[in-house]
mmCIF file of C-alpha atoms and ligand atoms in Angstrom:
data_model
loop_
_atom_site.group_PDB
_atom_site.id
_atom_site.type_symbol
_atom_site.label_atom_id
_atom_site.label_comp_id
_atom_site.label_asym_id
_atom_site.label_seq_id
_atom_site.Cartn_x
_atom_site.Cartn_y
_atom_site.Cartn_z
ATOM 1 C CA MET A 11 -0.140 0.130 -0.017
ATOM 2 C CA ALA A 12 2.626 2.073 0.888
ATOM 3 C CA ASP A 13 4.081 2.898 -2.527
ATOM 4 C CA LYS A 14 0.800 3.483 -3.620
ATOM 5 C CA HIS A 15 -0.275 7.036 -4.971
ATOM 6 C CA THR A 16 -2.909 8.652 -2.421
ATOM 7 C CA THR A 17 -5.437 11.171 -3.486
ATOM 8 C CA LEU A 18 -6.689 14.008 -1.414
ATOM 9 C CA SER A 19 -10.031 14.917 -1.893
ATOM 10 C CA VAL A 20 -11.455 18.500 -0.671
ATOM 11 C CA PHE A 21 -14.557 19.607 -1.728
ATOM 12 C CA THR A 22 -16.753 22.337 -0.433
ATOM 13 C CA ALA A 23 -20.191 23.594 -0.645
ATOM 14 C CA ASP A 24 -23.314 25.815 0.756
ATOM 15 C CA VAL A 25 -26.399 23.505 1.104
ATOM 16 C CA GLY A 26 -27.514 25.897 3.642
ATOM 17 C CA GLY A 27 -27.468 27.964 6.092
ATOM 18 C CA LEU A 28 -28.521 27.912 9.989
ATOM 19 C CA VAL A 29 -29.697 32.114 10.698
ATOM 20 C CA GLY A 30 -29.138 33.292 7.110
ATOM 21 C CA HIS A 31 -25.351 33.019 6.255
ATOM 22 C CA VAL A 32 -24.172 32.285 9.305
ATOM 23 C CA SER A 33 -23.187 29.013 10.300
ATOM 24 C CA SER A 34 -24.263 25.501 9.247
ATOM 25 C CA HIS A 35 -27.507 22.539 11.449
ATOM 26 C CA PRO A 36 -25.210 19.728 12.665
ATOM 27 C CA GLU A 37 -28.253 17.437 11.335
ATOM 28 C CA VAL A 38 -26.610 18.790 8.080
ATOM 29 C CA VAL A 39 -22.874 17.698 9.051
ATOM 30 C CA ASP A 40 -23.631 14.216 10.722
ATOM 31 C CA ASN A 41 -25.722 13.800 7.511
ATOM 32 C CA ALA A 42 -22.683 13.695 5.595
ATOM 33 C CA ARG A 43 -20.395 12.465 8.289
ATOM 34 C CA GLU A 44 -22.519 8.958 7.665
ATOM 35 C CA ARG A 45 -22.521 9.363 4.097
ATOM 36 C CA LEU A 46 -19.163 8.943 4.176
ATOM 37 C CA SER A 47 -18.977 6.599 6.662
ATOM 38 C CA SER A 48 -20.431 4.106 4.794
ATOM 39 C CA ALA A 49 -18.842 4.550 1.421
ATOM 40 C CA LYS A 50 -15.783 3.763 3.956
ATOM 41 C CA ALA A 51 -16.983 0.275 5.449
ATOM 42 C CA LYS A 52 -17.009 -0.397 1.816
ATOM 43 C CA LYS A 53 -13.205 0.650 1.097
ATOM 44 C CA PHE A 54 -14.975 2.932 -1.388
ATOM 45 C CA ILE A 55 -12.554 5.255 0.101
ATOM 46 C CA SER A 56 -9.524 5.027 2.463
ATOM 47 C CA ASP A 57 -10.921 7.648 4.840
ATOM 48 C CA TYR A 58 -12.808 11.620 5.649
ATOM 49 C CA HIS A 59 -13.178 14.081 7.619
ATOM 50 C CA VAL A 60 -16.075 16.318 7.672
ATOM 51 C CA LEU A 61 -15.998 20.269 8.934
ATOM 52 C CA ARG A 62 -17.602 22.821 8.508
ATOM 53 C CA CYS A 63 -16.571 27.013 7.758
ATOM 54 C CA CYS A 64 -19.461 29.309 8.640
ATOM 55 C CA ASP A 65 -22.222 27.901 6.351
ATOM 56 C CA ASP A 66 -19.941 25.909 4.044
ATOM 57 C CA LEU A 67 -19.825 21.875 4.507
ATOM 58 C CA GLU A 68 -16.039 20.535 3.788
ATOM 59 C CA LEU A 69 -15.339 16.874 2.588
ATOM 60 C CA VAL A 70 -11.860 15.677 3.186
ATOM 61 C CA ILE A 71 -11.784 12.418 1.541
ATOM 62 C CA THR A 72 -8.474 10.225 1.152
ATOM 63 C CA HIS A 73 -8.295 7.128 -2.083
ATOM 64 C CA GLN A 74 -6.780 5.809 -4.829
ATOM 65 C CA CYS A 75 -8.240 6.449 -7.514
ATOM 66 C CA GLY A 76 -6.425 9.478 -8.626
ATOM 67 C CA VAL A 77 -7.861 13.414 -9.378
ATOM 68 C CA ASP A 78 -10.737 13.961 -11.242
ATOM 69 C CA ASP A 79 -12.737 10.388 -10.890
ATOM 70 C CA ARG A 80 -16.252 10.502 -11.242
ATOM 71 C CA GLU A 81 -17.054 7.974 -8.674
ATOM 72 C CA ILE A 82 -15.088 10.086 -5.919
ATOM 73 C CA HIS A 83 -17.200 13.122 -7.786
ATOM 74 C CA GLU A 84 -20.330 11.770 -7.894
ATOM 75 C CA LEU A 85 -20.054 10.294 -3.990
ATOM 76 C CA ALA A 86 -19.314 14.144 -2.644
ATOM 77 C CA TRP A 87 -22.415 15.292 -4.836
ATOM 78 C CA ASN A 88 -24.759 12.542 -3.578
ATOM 79 C CA THR A 89 -23.282 13.530 0.039
ATOM 80 C CA PHE A 90 -24.339 17.413 -0.826
ATOM 81 C CA THR A 91 -27.473 17.038 -2.616
ATOM 82 C CA SER A 92 -28.621 14.520 0.620
ATOM 83 C CA CYS A 93 -27.528 17.209 2.899
ATOM 84 C CA ARG A 94 -29.653 19.349 0.994
ATOM 85 C CA GLU A 95 -32.675 17.527 1.341
ATOM 86 C CA ILE A 96 -31.818 17.954 5.122
ATOM 87 C CA ALA A 97 -31.156 21.513 5.020
ATOM 88 C CA GLN A 98 -34.480 21.973 2.805
ATOM 89 C CA ASP A 99 -36.985 19.552 5.587
ATOM 90 C CA LEU A 100 -35.315 22.360 7.999
ATOM 91 C CA LYS A 101 -35.981 25.017 5.991
ATOM 92 C CA LEU A 102 -32.382 26.183 6.343
ATOM 93 C CA TYR A 103 -31.256 29.740 4.354
ATOM 94 C CA ALA A 104 -30.558 29.706 0.446
ATOM 95 C CA TRP A 105 -30.629 25.494 0.856
ATOM 96 C CA SER A 106 -30.665 25.898 -3.680
ATOM 97 C CA ARG A 107 -28.611 27.979 -3.907
ATOM 98 C CA GLY A 108 -24.961 26.367 -3.654
ATOM 99 C CA LEU A 109 -25.531 23.278 -6.519
ATOM 100 C CA LEU A 110 -26.675 22.979 -9.277
ATOM 101 C CA ASP A 111 -29.912 20.410 -10.515
ATOM 102 C CA GLU A 112 -28.184 17.744 -12.373
ATOM 103 C CA PHE A 113 -24.540 16.005 -11.647
ATOM 104 C CA THR A 114 -22.829 15.660 -14.908
ATOM 105 C CA GLY A 115 -20.087 13.446 -14.156
ATOM 106 C CA ASN A 116 -17.742 16.098 -12.385
ATOM 107 C CA LEU A 117 -18.217 18.633 -9.712
ATOM 108 C CA ARG A 118 -16.698 21.504 -11.055
ATOM 109 C CA GLY A 119 -18.561 23.930 -12.262
ATOM 110 C CA LEU A 120 -21.258 22.586 -10.846
ATOM 111 C CA GLY A 121 -21.658 24.716 -7.853
ATOM 112 C CA PRO A 122 -19.188 22.836 -5.434
ATOM 113 C CA GLY A 123 -15.222 23.719 -4.857
ATOM 114 C CA VAL A 124 -13.128 21.054 -5.223
ATOM 115 C CA ALA A 125 -9.051 20.481 -4.452
ATOM 116 C CA GLU A 126 -7.352 17.817 -5.002
ATOM 117 C CA LEU A 127 -3.643 16.224 -5.093
ATOM 118 C CA GLU A 128 -2.443 12.695 -5.826
ATOM 119 C CA PHE A 129 0.839 11.920 -4.402
ATOM 120 C CA LEU A 130 3.169 9.057 -3.485
ATOM 121 C CA GLU A 131 3.467 9.178 0.594
ATOM 122 C CA ARG A 132 6.850 10.012 2.156
ATOM 123 C CA SER A 133 7.994 8.186 5.326
ATOM 124 C CA SER A 134 5.689 10.722 6.988
ATOM 125 C CA GLU A 135 2.895 13.101 4.726
ATOM 126 C CA PRO A 136 2.127 16.123 7.093
ATOM 127 C CA VAL A 137 -0.908 18.442 5.395
ATOM 128 C CA VAL A 138 -2.668 21.351 5.847
ATOM 129 C CA VAL A 139 -5.668 22.364 4.611
ATOM 130 C CA PHE A 140 -8.008 25.215 5.104
ATOM 131 C CA PHE A 141 -11.220 26.359 4.324
ATOM 132 C CA ALA A 142 -12.490 29.997 4.064
ATOM 133 C CA ASN A 143 -15.770 31.659 4.005
ATOM 134 C CA LYS A 144 -16.942 35.268 2.982
ATOM 135 C CA THR A 145 -13.857 35.300 0.246
ATOM 136 C CA GLY A 146 -12.688 34.247 -2.953
ATOM 137 C CA PRO A 147 -9.941 31.998 -3.897
ATOM 138 C CA GLY A 148 -7.698 34.932 -4.553
ATOM 139 C CA ALA A 149 -7.411 34.873 -0.852
ATOM 140 C CA TRP A 150 -4.877 32.454 -1.055
ATOM 141 C CA ASN A 151 -2.141 34.058 -3.295
ATOM 142 C CA LEU A 152 -0.607 36.279 -0.465
ATOM 143 C CA PRO A 153 0.011 33.322 2.199
ATOM 144 C CA LEU A 154 0.992 30.848 -1.026
ATOM 145 C CA TYR A 155 3.078 33.938 -1.938
ATOM 146 C CA ARG A 156 4.892 34.551 2.089
ATOM 147 C CA ILE A 157 4.753 30.106 2.521
ATOM 148 C CA PHE A 158 6.915 29.471 -1.119
ATOM 149 C CA ALA A 159 8.552 33.133 -2.207
ATOM 150 C CA ASP A 160 9.107 34.764 0.991
ATOM 151 C CA PRO A 161 12.176 34.228 3.240
ATOM 152 C CA PHE A 162 10.669 36.240 5.791
ATOM 153 C CA ASN A 163 8.287 34.360 6.251
ATOM 154 C CA THR A 164 10.096 30.820 5.541
ATOM 155 C CA ALA A 165 13.206 30.344 7.377
ATOM 156 C CA GLY A 166 13.264 27.222 4.997
ATOM 157 C CA LEU A 167 13.755 29.139 1.542
ATOM 158 C CA ILE A 168 17.318 29.804 2.856
ATOM 159 C CA CYS A 169 18.323 27.560 5.850
ATOM 160 C CA ASP A 170 17.133 24.228 3.902
ATOM 161 C CA PRO A 171 19.027 22.913 0.849
ATOM 162 C CA ALA A 172 16.055 21.252 -0.320
ATOM 163 C CA MET A 173 14.329 25.104 -0.327
ATOM 164 C CA LEU A 174 17.247 26.633 -2.357
ATOM 165 C CA ASP A 175 16.118 25.820 -5.430
ATOM 166 C CA GLY A 176 12.684 27.213 -4.874
ATOM 167 C CA PHE A 177 9.199 27.113 -5.976
ATOM 168 C CA THR A 178 6.783 26.825 -9.054
ATOM 169 C CA PHE A 179 3.381 28.517 -8.960
ATOM 170 C CA THR A 180 0.675 28.540 -11.581
ATOM 171 C CA ILE A 181 -1.352 31.076 -12.132
ATOM 172 C CA GLN A 182 -4.896 30.935 -13.539
ATOM 173 C CA ASP A 183 -6.715 34.095 -15.482
ATOM 174 C CA ILE A 184 -10.352 33.777 -13.737
ATOM 175 C CA ARG A 185 -11.240 36.222 -16.137
ATOM 176 C CA GLU A 186 -9.775 35.415 -19.832
ATOM 177 C CA ASN A 187 -9.982 31.375 -18.357
ATOM 178 C CA LYS A 188 -6.045 30.999 -19.394
ATOM 179 C CA ALA A 189 -3.069 29.811 -17.248
ATOM 180 C CA ILE A 190 0.942 30.581 -16.926
ATOM 181 C CA THR A 191 3.738 29.194 -14.797
ATOM 182 C CA LEU A 192 6.592 31.640 -12.969
ATOM 183 C CA LYS A 193 9.011 30.334 -11.030
ATOM 184 C CA THR A 194 10.578 31.877 -8.181
ATOM 185 C CA PRO A 195 13.034 32.945 -6.987
ATOM 186 C CA GLU A 196 14.101 34.272 -10.610
ATOM 187 C CA GLU A 197 10.373 35.680 -11.784
ATOM 188 C CA THR A 198 9.124 36.569 -8.178
ATOM 189 C CA HIS A 199 8.444 40.236 -9.719
ATOM 190 C CA PHE A 200 6.218 38.756 -12.350
ATOM 191 C CA LEU A 201 4.345 36.442 -9.868
ATOM 192 C CA LEU A 202 4.063 39.510 -7.775
ATOM 193 C CA ALA A 203 2.418 41.672 -10.286
ATOM 194 C CA LEU A 204 0.044 38.409 -11.716
ATOM 195 C CA ALA A 205 -0.821 37.858 -7.972
ATOM 196 C CA GLY A 206 -1.490 41.440 -6.555
ATOM 197 C CA SER A 207 -4.479 41.310 -9.005
ATOM 198 C CA THR A 208 -6.590 38.665 -6.632
ATOM 199 C CA SER A 209 -9.788 38.955 -8.353
ATOM 200 C CA ARG A 210 -7.804 38.299 -11.822
ATOM 201 C CA TYR A 211 -5.376 35.865 -11.608
ATOM 202 C CA VAL A 212 -5.436 33.121 -9.050
ATOM 203 C CA ILE A 213 -2.339 31.002 -7.663
ATOM 204 C CA THR A 214 -4.084 27.862 -8.130
ATOM 205 C CA SER A 215 -1.203 25.421 -7.087
ATOM 206 C CA VAL A 216 2.526 25.248 -6.206
ATOM 207 C CA SER A 217 5.493 22.845 -6.489
ATOM 208 C CA ARG A 218 9.349 21.993 -6.798
ATOM 209 C CA ASN A 219 11.116 23.250 -8.943
ATOM 210 C CA VAL A 220 13.704 20.416 -8.703
ATOM 211 C CA GLY A 221 11.246 16.566 -9.355
ATOM 212 C CA SER A 222 8.151 19.231 -9.936
ATOM 213 C CA GLU A 223 7.198 17.459 -6.294
ATOM 214 C CA ALA A 224 2.827 19.017 -6.261
ATOM 215 C CA ALA A 225 3.324 21.326 -2.530
ATOM 216 C CA ALA A 226 -0.100 22.873 -3.023
ATOM 217 C CA VAL A 227 -3.574 23.128 -4.414
ATOM 218 C CA VAL A 228 -6.350 25.454 -4.019
ATOM 219 C CA SER A 229 -10.054 25.393 -5.368
ATOM 220 C CA SER A 230 -10.669 27.777 -8.134
ATOM 221 C CA GLN A 231 -12.701 26.799 -11.200
ATOM 222 C CA LYS A 232 -14.912 28.875 -12.936
ATOM 223 C CA TYR A 233 -17.818 29.574 -12.478
ATOM 224 C CA ASP A 234 -21.120 29.112 -14.694
ATOM 225 C CA ILE A 235 -22.529 32.651 -15.419
ATOM 226 C CA ILE A 236 -26.166 33.198 -15.620
ATOM 227 C CA GLY A 237 -28.031 36.417 -16.927
ATOM 228 C CA GLY A 238 -24.718 38.173 -14.811
ATOM 229 C CA ARG A 239 -24.642 36.226 -11.411
ATOM 230 C CA PRO A 240 -22.260 32.334 -10.759
ATOM 231 C CA ALA A 241 -24.669 29.777 -11.163
ATOM 232 C CA ALA A 242 -24.029 28.810 -8.004
ATOM 233 C CA ARG A 243 -20.512 30.081 -5.925
ATOM 234 C CA ASN A 244 -18.451 28.596 -3.602
ATOM 235 C CA GLU A 245 -15.769 29.405 -0.927
ATOM 236 C CA PRO A 246 -12.101 28.663 -1.372
ATOM 237 C CA ALA A 247 -10.141 25.295 0.601
ATOM 238 C CA LEU A 248 -6.251 25.175 0.190
ATOM 239 C CA ILE A 249 -4.279 21.927 0.586
ATOM 240 C CA VAL A 250 -0.903 22.688 1.776
ATOM 241 C CA ARG A 251 1.796 20.136 2.093
ATOM 242 C CA CYS A 252 4.677 20.156 5.159
ATOM 243 C CA GLN A 253 8.085 19.817 6.133
ATOM 244 C CA SER A 254 10.959 17.356 4.007
ATOM 245 C CA GLY A 255 11.619 19.865 1.592
ATOM 246 C CA LEU A 256 8.471 21.805 1.731
ATOM 247 C CA PRO A 257 7.889 24.379 3.776
ATOM 248 C CA ALA A 258 7.824 23.397 8.239
ATOM 249 C CA VAL A 259 4.046 23.454 9.481
ATOM 250 C CA GLY A 260 5.083 26.344 11.444
ATOM 251 C CA GLU A 261 6.058 28.684 8.409
ATOM 252 C CA VAL A 262 2.700 27.490 6.248
ATOM 253 C CA MET A 263 0.930 28.439 9.690
ATOM 254 C CA GLU A 264 3.012 31.828 10.317
ATOM 255 C CA ALA A 265 1.155 32.991 6.703
ATOM 256 C CA PHE A 266 -1.691 33.534 8.785
ATOM 257 C CA SER A 267 -1.042 35.545 11.482
ATOM 258 C CA PHE A 268 -1.290 38.640 9.614
ATOM 259 C CA PRO A 269 -5.204 38.919 8.823
ATOM 260 C CA HIS A 270 -4.820 40.278 5.189
ATOM 261 C CA LEU A 271 -7.295 41.681 3.483
ATOM 262 C CA VAL A 272 -9.804 40.263 0.944
ATOM 263 C CA SER A 273 -12.733 40.620 -1.119
ATOM 264 C CA GLY A 274 -16.363 39.012 0.233
ATOM 265 C CA TRP A 275 -17.742 39.313 2.920
ATOM 266 C CA MET A 276 -21.116 40.844 2.917
ATOM 267 C CA ARG A 277 -23.147 40.259 -0.025
ATOM 268 C CA ALA A 278 -19.229 39.314 -1.298
ATOM 269 C CA SER A 279 -19.081 43.357 -1.922
ATOM 270 C CA HIS A 280 -16.963 44.082 0.225
ATOM 271 C CA ALA A 281 -12.695 43.642 1.421
ATOM 272 C CA GLY A 282 -12.123 42.530 4.968
ATOM 273 C CA PRO A 283 -9.242 40.798 6.896
ATOM 274 C CA LEU A 284 -9.086 37.007 6.851
ATOM 275 C CA MET A 285 -9.306 36.055 10.558
ATOM 276 C CA PRO A 286 -8.153 32.852 11.535
ATOM 277 C CA VAL A 287 -10.183 30.893 14.170
ATOM 278 C CA PRO A 288 -10.378 27.551 15.564
ATOM 279 C CA PHE A 289 -13.028 25.228 14.342
ATOM 280 C CA TYR A 290 -15.553 26.731 16.685
ATOM 281 C CA GLU A 291 -15.462 30.159 16.321
ATOM 282 C CA ALA A 292 -15.922 30.047 12.243
ATOM 283 C CA ASN A 293 -19.312 31.844 12.488
ATOM 284 C CA SER A 294 -20.145 34.680 10.222
ATOM 285 C CA THR A 295 -22.645 37.039 12.381
ATOM 286 C CA ARG A 296 -21.259 40.713 12.034
ATOM 287 C CA PHE A 297 -21.973 41.881 8.618
ATOM 288 C CA ASP A 298 -22.046 38.263 7.328
ATOM 289 C CA GLY A 299 -18.803 38.134 8.533
ATOM 290 C CA PRO A 300 -15.609 39.048 9.081
ATOM 291 C CA PRO A 301 -14.293 36.386 6.179
ATOM 292 C CA ARG A 302 -12.707 33.464 8.176
ATOM 293 C CA VAL A 303 -10.705 30.938 7.499
ATOM 294 C CA ILE A 304 -9.703 27.652 9.534
ATOM 295 C CA SER A 305 -6.806 24.768 9.110
ATOM 296 C CA ALA A 306 -6.827 20.763 9.719
ATOM 297 C CA GLY A 307 -3.705 19.426 9.838
ATOM 298 C CA PHE A 308 -3.621 16.139 8.906
ATOM 299 C CA GLN A 309 -0.863 13.096 9.184
ATOM 300 C CA VAL A 310 -1.873 11.039 5.694
ATOM 301 C CA THR A 311 -0.910 7.479 6.835
ATOM 302 C CA GLU A 312 -1.218 4.359 3.997
ATOM 303 C CA SER A 313 -4.084 6.865 3.017
ATOM 304 C CA HIS A 314 -5.612 7.331 6.190
ATOM 305 C CA LEU A 315 -6.373 11.159 7.456
ATOM 306 C CA ILE A 316 -5.169 10.686 11.130
ATOM 307 C CA GLY A 317 -5.949 13.964 12.874
ATOM 308 C CA PRO A 318 -7.157 16.555 12.115
ATOM 309 C CA HIS A 319 -5.832 18.987 14.670
ATOM 310 C CA ASP A 320 -7.630 22.799 15.107
ATOM 311 C CA MET A 321 -4.230 24.782 13.432
ATOM 312 C CA PHE A 322 -5.945 28.058 15.064
ATOM 313 C CA ASP A 323 -7.326 26.898 18.663
ATOM 314 C CA ASP A 324 -3.761 28.536 19.196
ATOM 315 C CA PRO A 325 -2.786 31.678 21.377
ATOM 316 C CA SER A 326 -0.736 32.649 19.085
ATOM 317 C CA PHE A 327 -3.382 33.391 17.061
ATOM 318 C CA ASP A 328 -4.983 36.131 19.956
ATOM 319 C CA GLU A 329 -2.660 39.291 17.784
ATOM 320 C CA ALA A 330 -4.097 38.158 14.425
ATOM 321 C CA ARG A 331 -7.632 37.802 15.719
ATOM 322 C CA LYS A 332 -7.507 41.120 17.681
ATOM 323 C CA THR A 333 -5.841 42.868 14.473
ATOM 324 C CA ALA A 334 -9.107 42.021 12.499
ATOM 325 C CA ASN A 335 -11.536 43.074 14.789
ATOM 326 C CA LYS A 336 -9.562 46.593 14.795
ATOM 327 C CA VAL A 337 -9.436 46.160 11.184
ATOM 328 C CA THR A 338 -13.127 45.184 11.126
ATOM 329 C CA ASP A 339 -14.154 48.242 12.952
ATOM 330 C CA TYR A 340 -12.039 51.183 10.872
ATOM 331 C CA LEU A 341 -13.244 49.340 7.678
ATOM 332 C CA ARG A 342 -16.919 49.531 8.875
ATOM 333 C CA ARG A 343 -17.036 52.555 9.128
ATOM 334 C CA HIS A 344 -16.752 53.345 5.779
ATOM 335 C CA GLY A 345 -20.257 52.442 5.276
ATOM 336 C CA PRO A 346 -20.633 52.293 0.964
ATOM 337 C CA PHE A 347 -17.604 53.571 0.385
ATOM 338 C CA GLN A 348 -14.743 52.243 -1.533
ATOM 339 C CA PRO A 349 -12.279 50.406 -0.566
ATOM 340 C CA HIS A 350 -14.396 49.163 2.303
ATOM 341 C CA ARG A 351 -17.094 48.743 -0.788
ATOM 342 C CA LEU A 352 -15.189 46.821 -4.212
ATOM 343 C CA PRO A 353 -15.046 48.972 -6.966
ATOM 344 C CA GLN A 354 -18.349 48.415 -8.734
ATOM 345 C CA GLU A 355 -16.880 45.643 -11.660
ATOM 346 C CA GLU A 356 -16.128 43.856 -8.462
ATOM 347 C CA MET A 357 -19.611 43.731 -6.386
ATOM 348 C CA GLU A 358 -21.030 40.254 -6.860
ATOM 349 C CA TYR A 359 -24.345 42.267 -5.489
ATOM 350 C CA SER A 360 -24.547 45.524 -6.744
ATOM 351 C CA SER A 361 -28.421 47.338 -7.256
ATOM 352 C CA MET A 362 -26.338 49.536 -9.884
ATOM 353 C CA PRO A 363 -27.855 49.263 -12.731
ATOM 354 C CA VAL A 364 -31.351 49.172 -10.906
ATOM 355 C CA VAL A 365 -30.305 52.844 -9.748
ATOM 356 C CA PHE A 366 -28.766 53.601 -12.750
ATOM 357 C CA ASP A 367 -31.822 52.996 -14.794
ATOM 358 C CA ARG A 368 -33.668 55.255 -12.782
ATOM 359 C CA ILE A 369 -31.728 57.927 -12.732
ATOM 360 C CA LYS A 370 -29.820 57.683 -16.223
ATOM 361 C CA ASP A 371 -32.228 60.249 -18.948
ATOM 362 C CA ARG A 372 -31.297 62.914 -15.346
ATOM 363 C CA PHE A 373 -27.595 63.128 -16.224
ATOM 364 C CA LYS A 374 -27.159 66.268 -18.337
ATOM 365 C CA LYS A 375 -23.880 66.641 -21.119
ATOM 366 C CA LEU A 376 -21.612 69.149 -19.782
HETATM 367 C C1 F6R B 68 -21.449 36.410 0.780
HETATM 368 C C2 F6R B 68 -23.045 35.773 2.154
HETATM 369 C C3 F6R B 68 -23.690 36.737 2.621
HETATM 370 C C4 F6R B 68 -25.304 37.237 1.902
HETATM 371 C C5 F6R B 68 -26.145 38.260 2.622
HETATM 372 C C6 F6R B 68 -27.882 38.421 1.753
HETATM 373 O O1 F6R B 68 -21.516 35.707 0.731
HETATM 374 O O2 F6R B 68 -23.251 35.129 1.499
HETATM 375 O O3 F6R B 68 -23.551 38.494 2.807
HETATM 376 O O4 F6R B 68 -24.734 38.031 0.730
HETATM 377 O O5 F6R B 68 -26.546 37.758 3.381
HETATM 378 O O6 F6R B 68 -28.172 37.145 1.464
HETATM 379 P P1 F6R B 68 -29.271 37.248 0.459
HETATM 380 O O7 F6R B 68 -29.210 38.186 -1.235
HETATM 381 O O8 F6R B 68 -29.464 35.822 0.493
HETATM 382 O O9 F6R B 68 -30.578 37.907 1.459
HETATM 383 MG MG1 MG B 69 -22.031 30.901 1.733
#
């Protein structure tokens, strides 16, 4: 078994919120556990863990079927749709919005977020999975840059000979649906020039320059746009492999000690700090936020998930949370003004077309 490849598949979906878009219902989460437990009992998957971040359900599954496997995606789809039925019975909020109606062979494009990594397990395989809520996939750009390319964050980039040659980043242009790979350290400036535009360029994966070993992957599928709005939207996930020539667990976590500003929050139309929280604090109550990130650490052992450890349940992140609360107070005082409110073209919910339509005839040419 040890020489077989393991696939770690992470799926996220919003199947209905407990009190608006704040949290999830325990019955929904339990149902997901039962579904995956029965798939594990039938030896169809090796292991699973179910989490939730605010109103999103998160499935972490290990198996040996590879990425984009139809049956694994179907299992996740059936799990989400059965959870949606419970949410519908309980009349949880917006239960019908997170998933399209029909499974077509792959979850990408049907609503759920998908991040998958296939790898040959090392002698010990520490992995950290992150889930965020009230933001989009560009939220990982800054921490991924810091983890894999910034020696002020990751000491190993200069202390560990195995990391001296750096990492390759794949960046997706989500407007044009194109991708480019850039190598660091030599192309750091090109990388930053793109990755700083978080609403357009999304870092989707990272691998080692030497040997091309996969190090990180982001869930970042393009949304289907219907009538100018995403048909179904999902919250971003990130998988990072750690240690032994990859950034240490602590270097990965260090990147989240700064609660950087991300786009999303209320009505997916505001900038706010990404607050790192333990599992039990992933409930976005204030102004539907501020945006949250949770982190689950696992040892992947012969395709089994040993863990999780709740990585942000640690007083060393108290200051980041305090800063996020201070930044929240400061930003909220801007009300409907930019840059707290996103530029018009980046607002997911905008009444501007309606407003403009009602007053357009009153504009006078200057
Ligand atoms: C943001 C989010 C919430 C909702 C807001 C309005 O991603 O989910 O902030 O946008 O609560 O929700 P509706 O339009 O359902 O009333
Ligand atoms: Mg949601």
